[in-house]
């Protein structure tokens, strides 16, 4: 069966411009890797990036403590597609995208697909962040803001608020949204990464 087109191909067909990793305007993956985390907090631009398996050279090793005091690490989730969302309760676009993130997270869990979501909270106290997740019905955990140590593990690739990063089963950066993400885009990105995983059924990662 023919594999479905990638989310970027669909966006291009619809007349939507999507910037890719070859962009060098300072927001691309390559540019931010060079710059590290020297920028201040900035709003997302809406940049959507995908990397094919042969171009995934950045491995993210993330660990920390969740808002409810549990240890968490990417090493415990190898073999799963991991969605990392960097957010703050003070960030308007972060608030606006919560229903979309939760929708996709619930869909993937209900479908039994190997996908895990983790938030990385920024600049909130634990009580404020916990209250925010409860009010908005967020079902997946978030790591605490610990003065920047957790954020630094993302290698300068989450400068904007919000930022959503998708890692493949080997922990390699496969896609990123610099700014607010909607359910359709996120679902497509996750399904594309799922379809690239060893042993994946190309027709099965459609959500």
mmCIF file of N, CA, C and O in Angstrom, residues 71-122:
data_model
loop_
_atom_site.group_PDB
_atom_site.id
_atom_site.type_symbol
_atom_site.label_atom_id
_atom_site.label_comp_id
_atom_site.label_asym_id
_atom_site.label_seq_id
_atom_site.Cartn_x
_atom_site.Cartn_y
_atom_site.Cartn_z
ATOM 1 N N UNK A 71 10.608 10.933 39.126
ATOM 2 C CA UNK A 71 11.726 11.005 38.186
ATOM 3 C C UNK A 71 11.245 10.592 36.796
ATOM 4 O O UNK A 71 10.409 9.686 36.664
ATOM 5 N N UNK A 72 11.781 11.239 35.785
ATOM 6 C CA UNK A 72 11.386 10.939 34.399
ATOM 7 C C UNK A 72 12.608 11.096 33.513
ATOM 8 O O UNK A 72 13.422 11.998 33.696
ATOM 9 N N UNK A 73 12.735 10.207 32.497
ATOM 10 C CA UNK A 73 13.884 10.264 31.590
ATOM 11 C C UNK A 73 13.517 9.702 30.226
ATOM 12 O O UNK A 73 12.745 8.741 30.117
ATOM 13 N N UNK A 74 14.076 10.306 29.185
ATOM 14 C CA UNK A 74 13.865 9.784 27.832
ATOM 15 C C UNK A 74 14.425 8.375 27.696
ATOM 16 O O UNK A 74 13.943 7.597 26.870
ATOM 17 N N UNK A 75 15.424 8.031 28.490
ATOM 18 C CA UNK A 75 16.025 6.703 28.378
ATOM 19 C C UNK A 75 15.016 5.597 28.679
ATOM 20 O O UNK A 75 15.178 4.453 28.237
ATOM 21 N N UNK A 76 13.968 5.932 29.414
ATOM 22 C CA UNK A 76 12.935 4.962 29.753
ATOM 23 C C UNK A 76 11.905 4.807 28.635
ATOM 24 O O UNK A 76 11.005 3.967 28.724
ATOM 25 N N UNK A 77 12.041 5.616 27.600
ATOM 26 C CA UNK A 77 11.038 5.618 26.529
ATOM 27 C C UNK A 77 11.645 5.373 25.154
ATOM 28 O O UNK A 77 11.031 5.716 24.140
ATOM 29 N N UNK A 78 12.835 4.784 25.108
ATOM 30 C CA UNK A 78 13.417 4.422 23.816
ATOM 31 C C UNK A 78 12.492 3.402 23.149
ATOM 32 O O UNK A 78 11.925 2.529 23.781
ATOM 33 N N UNK A 79 12.356 3.524 21.853
ATOM 34 C CA UNK A 79 11.447 2.670 21.106
ATOM 35 C C UNK A 79 10.067 3.283 20.950
ATOM 36 O O UNK A 79 9.235 2.762 20.197
ATOM 37 N N UNK A 80 9.824 4.395 21.630
ATOM 38 C CA UNK A 80 8.566 5.117 21.506
ATOM 39 C C UNK A 80 8.815 6.472 20.854
ATOM 40 O O UNK A 80 9.898 7.049 20.986
ATOM 41 N N UNK A 81 7.813 6.977 20.157
ATOM 42 C CA UNK A 81 7.872 8.340 19.639
ATOM 43 C C UNK A 81 7.516 9.271 20.793
ATOM 44 O O UNK A 81 6.516 9.066 21.489
ATOM 45 N N UNK A 82 8.344 10.269 21.007
ATOM 46 C CA UNK A 82 8.187 11.147 22.158
ATOM 47 C C UNK A 82 7.871 12.564 21.704
ATOM 48 O O UNK A 82 8.578 13.130 20.863
ATOM 49 N N UNK A 83 6.803 13.133 22.250
ATOM 50 C CA UNK A 83 6.410 14.514 21.962
ATOM 51 C C UNK A 83 6.745 15.358 23.181
ATOM 52 O O UNK A 83 6.208 15.130 24.276
ATOM 53 N N UNK A 84 7.647 16.318 23.006
ATOM 54 C CA UNK A 84 8.068 17.210 24.087
ATOM 55 C C UNK A 84 7.472 18.589 23.826
ATOM 56 O O UNK A 84 7.733 19.197 22.790
ATOM 57 N N UNK A 85 6.692 19.089 24.765
ATOM 58 C CA UNK A 85 6.078 20.405 24.619
ATOM 59 C C UNK A 85 6.598 21.332 25.711
ATOM 60 O O UNK A 85 6.449 21.061 26.896
ATOM 61 N N UNK A 86 7.224 22.429 25.296
ATOM 62 C CA UNK A 86 7.760 23.414 26.231
ATOM 63 C C UNK A 86 6.726 24.525 26.387
ATOM 64 O O UNK A 86 6.315 25.146 25.408
ATOM 65 N N UNK A 87 6.320 24.787 27.625
ATOM 66 C CA UNK A 87 5.189 25.682 27.847
ATOM 67 C C UNK A 87 5.333 26.454 29.148
ATOM 68 O O UNK A 87 6.142 26.134 30.006
ATOM 69 N N UNK A 88 4.508 27.489 29.268
ATOM 70 C CA UNK A 88 4.372 28.239 30.512
ATOM 71 C C UNK A 88 2.947 28.730 30.617
ATOM 72 O O UNK A 88 2.316 29.059 29.606
ATOM 73 N N UNK A 89 2.420 28.803 31.823
ATOM 74 C CA UNK A 89 1.031 29.226 32.006
ATOM 75 C C UNK A 89 0.833 30.695 31.652
ATOM 76 O O UNK A 89 -0.293 31.134 31.414
ATOM 77 N N UNK A 90 1.928 31.455 31.602
ATOM 78 C CA UNK A 90 1.903 32.875 31.306
ATOM 79 C C UNK A 90 1.919 33.149 29.798
ATOM 80 O O UNK A 90 1.845 34.306 29.369
ATOM 81 N N UNK A 91 2.017 32.099 29.004
ATOM 82 C CA UNK A 91 2.197 32.210 27.556
ATOM 83 C C UNK A 91 0.868 31.952 26.855
ATOM 84 O O UNK A 91 0.342 30.830 26.904
ATOM 85 N N UNK A 92 0.311 32.993 26.206
ATOM 86 C CA UNK A 92 -0.988 32.873 25.555
ATOM 87 C C UNK A 92 -1.091 31.729 24.556
ATOM 88 O O UNK A 92 -2.042 30.930 24.604
ATOM 89 N N UNK A 93 -0.142 31.616 23.607
ATOM 90 C CA UNK A 93 -0.212 30.511 22.648
ATOM 91 C C UNK A 93 -0.088 29.138 23.311
ATOM 92 O O UNK A 93 -0.653 28.157 22.817
ATOM 93 N N UNK A 94 0.635 29.072 24.437
ATOM 94 C CA UNK A 94 0.732 27.798 25.169
ATOM 95 C C UNK A 94 -0.634 27.384 25.685
ATOM 96 O O UNK A 94 -1.006 26.200 25.618
ATOM 97 N N UNK A 95 -1.373 28.353 26.192
ATOM 98 C CA UNK A 95 -2.719 28.073 26.699
ATOM 99 C C UNK A 95 -3.625 27.644 25.549
ATOM 100 O O UNK A 95 -4.382 26.682 25.652
ATOM 101 N N UNK A 96 -3.526 28.358 24.423
ATOM 102 C CA UNK A 96 -4.420 28.107 23.295
ATOM 103 C C UNK A 96 -4.227 26.722 22.679
ATOM 104 O O UNK A 96 -5.184 26.132 22.166
ATOM 105 N N UNK A 97 -3.000 26.188 22.729
ATOM 106 C CA UNK A 97 -2.743 24.913 22.069
ATOM 107 C C UNK A 97 -3.022 23.692 22.950
ATOM 108 O O UNK A 97 -2.973 22.561 22.473
ATOM 109 N N UNK A 98 -3.319 23.904 24.233
ATOM 110 C CA UNK A 98 -3.531 22.773 25.145
ATOM 111 C C UNK A 98 -4.588 21.795 24.637
ATOM 112 O O UNK A 98 -4.359 20.580 24.636
ATOM 113 N N UNK A 99 -5.770 22.251 24.181
ATOM 114 C CA UNK A 99 -6.769 21.274 23.716
ATOM 115 C C UNK A 99 -6.274 20.433 22.545
ATOM 116 O O UNK A 99 -6.616 19.244 22.443
ATOM 117 N N UNK A 100 -5.477 21.011 21.662
ATOM 118 C CA UNK A 100 -4.958 20.273 20.511
ATOM 119 C C UNK A 100 -3.944 19.217 20.946
ATOM 120 O O UNK A 100 -3.967 18.075 20.468
ATOM 121 N N UNK A 101 -3.051 19.604 21.857
ATOM 122 C CA UNK A 101 -2.081 18.647 22.378
ATOM 123 C C UNK A 101 -2.784 17.494 23.091
ATOM 124 O O UNK A 101 -2.467 16.315 22.869
ATOM 125 N N UNK A 102 -3.740 17.830 23.916
ATOM 126 C CA UNK A 102 -4.459 16.803 24.673
ATOM 127 C C UNK A 102 -5.260 15.893 23.748
ATOM 128 O O UNK A 102 -5.335 14.678 23.971
ATOM 129 N N UNK A 103 -5.826 16.462 22.704
ATOM 130 C CA UNK A 103 -6.592 15.660 21.747
ATOM 131 C C UNK A 103 -5.719 14.592 21.103
ATOM 132 O O UNK A 103 -6.099 13.412 21.047
ATOM 133 N N UNK A 104 -4.541 14.982 20.624
ATOM 134 C CA UNK A 104 -3.661 14.027 19.956
ATOM 135 C C UNK A 104 -3.095 13.022 20.954
ATOM 136 O O UNK A 104 -3.002 11.825 20.667
ATOM 137 N N UNK A 105 -2.728 13.501 22.143
ATOM 138 C CA UNK A 105 -2.204 12.593 23.167
ATOM 139 C C UNK A 105 -3.232 11.517 23.511
ATOM 140 O O UNK A 105 -2.900 10.330 23.631
ATOM 141 N N UNK A 106 -4.489 11.910 23.649
ATOM 142 C CA UNK A 106 -5.553 10.960 23.975
ATOM 143 C C UNK A 106 -5.802 9.992 22.831
ATOM 144 O O UNK A 106 -5.991 8.789 23.043
ATOM 145 N N UNK A 107 -5.797 10.512 21.601
ATOM 146 C CA UNK A 107 -5.990 9.655 20.433
ATOM 147 C C UNK A 107 -4.934 8.562 20.364
ATOM 148 O O UNK A 107 -5.243 7.386 20.116
ATOM 149 N N UNK A 108 -3.689 8.945 20.556
ATOM 150 C CA UNK A 108 -2.604 7.978 20.433
ATOM 151 C C UNK A 108 -2.645 6.954 21.563
ATOM 152 O O UNK A 108 -2.370 5.771 21.354
ATOM 153 N N UNK A 109 -2.993 7.408 22.754
ATOM 154 C CA UNK A 109 -3.105 6.480 23.879
ATOM 155 C C UNK A 109 -4.245 5.498 23.642
ATOM 156 O O UNK A 109 -4.097 4.282 23.840
ATOM 157 N N UNK A 110 -5.399 6.006 23.202
ATOM 158 C CA UNK A 110 -6.556 5.155 22.970
ATOM 159 C C UNK A 110 -6.291 4.141 21.845
ATOM 160 O O UNK A 110 -6.828 3.024 21.869
ATOM 161 N N UNK A 111 -5.468 4.546 20.865
ATOM 162 C CA UNK A 111 -5.148 3.662 19.746
ATOM 163 C C UNK A 111 -4.051 2.658 20.095
ATOM 164 O O UNK A 111 -3.745 1.768 19.298
ATOM 165 N N UNK A 112 -3.455 2.810 21.279
ATOM 166 C CA UNK A 112 -2.394 1.906 21.698
ATOM 167 C C UNK A 112 -1.107 2.082 20.922
ATOM 168 O O UNK A 112 -0.294 1.154 20.838
ATOM 169 N N UNK A 113 -0.901 3.272 20.374
ATOM 170 C CA UNK A 113 0.307 3.523 19.599
ATOM 171 C C UNK A 113 1.464 3.909 20.530
ATOM 172 O O UNK A 113 1.255 4.501 21.592
ATOM 173 N N UNK A 114 2.706 3.588 20.148
ATOM 174 C CA UNK A 114 3.869 3.852 21.004
ATOM 175 C C UNK A 114 4.282 5.324 20.979
ATOM 176 O O UNK A 114 5.325 5.693 20.438
ATOM 177 N N UNK A 115 3.443 6.158 21.557
ATOM 178 C CA UNK A 115 3.673 7.604 21.577
ATOM 179 C C UNK A 115 3.503 8.090 23.009
ATOM 180 O O UNK A 115 2.521 7.758 23.670
ATOM 181 N N UNK A 116 4.474 8.867 23.484
ATOM 182 C CA UNK A 116 4.411 9.443 24.824
ATOM 183 C C UNK A 116 4.557 10.957 24.736
ATOM 184 O O UNK A 116 5.341 11.463 23.937
ATOM 185 N N UNK A 117 3.798 11.666 25.564
ATOM 186 C CA UNK A 117 3.883 13.120 25.649
ATOM 187 C C UNK A 117 4.532 13.499 26.980
ATOM 188 O O UNK A 117 4.262 12.891 28.012
ATOM 189 N N UNK A 118 5.358 14.534 26.947
ATOM 190 C CA UNK A 118 5.941 15.091 28.164
ATOM 191 C C UNK A 118 6.025 16.603 28.001
ATOM 192 O O UNK A 118 6.427 17.104 26.958
ATOM 193 N N UNK A 119 5.611 17.335 29.020
ATOM 194 C CA UNK A 119 5.752 18.776 28.995
ATOM 195 C C UNK A 119 7.033 19.197 29.704
ATOM 196 O O UNK A 119 7.557 18.479 30.558
ATOM 197 N N UNK A 120 7.539 20.362 29.334
ATOM 198 C CA UNK A 120 8.643 20.990 30.058
ATOM 199 C C UNK A 120 8.158 22.376 30.443
ATOM 200 O O UNK A 120 8.003 23.251 29.583
ATOM 201 N N UNK A 121 7.879 22.581 31.715
ATOM 202 C CA UNK A 121 7.355 23.853 32.176
ATOM 203 C C UNK A 121 8.475 24.862 32.353
ATOM 204 O O UNK A 121 9.584 24.519 32.774
ATOM 205 N N UNK A 122 8.165 26.108 32.060
ATOM 206 C CA UNK A 122 9.155 27.179 32.131
ATOM 207 C C UNK A 122 8.595 28.353 32.927
ATOM 208 O O UNK A 122 7.475 28.818 32.670
#
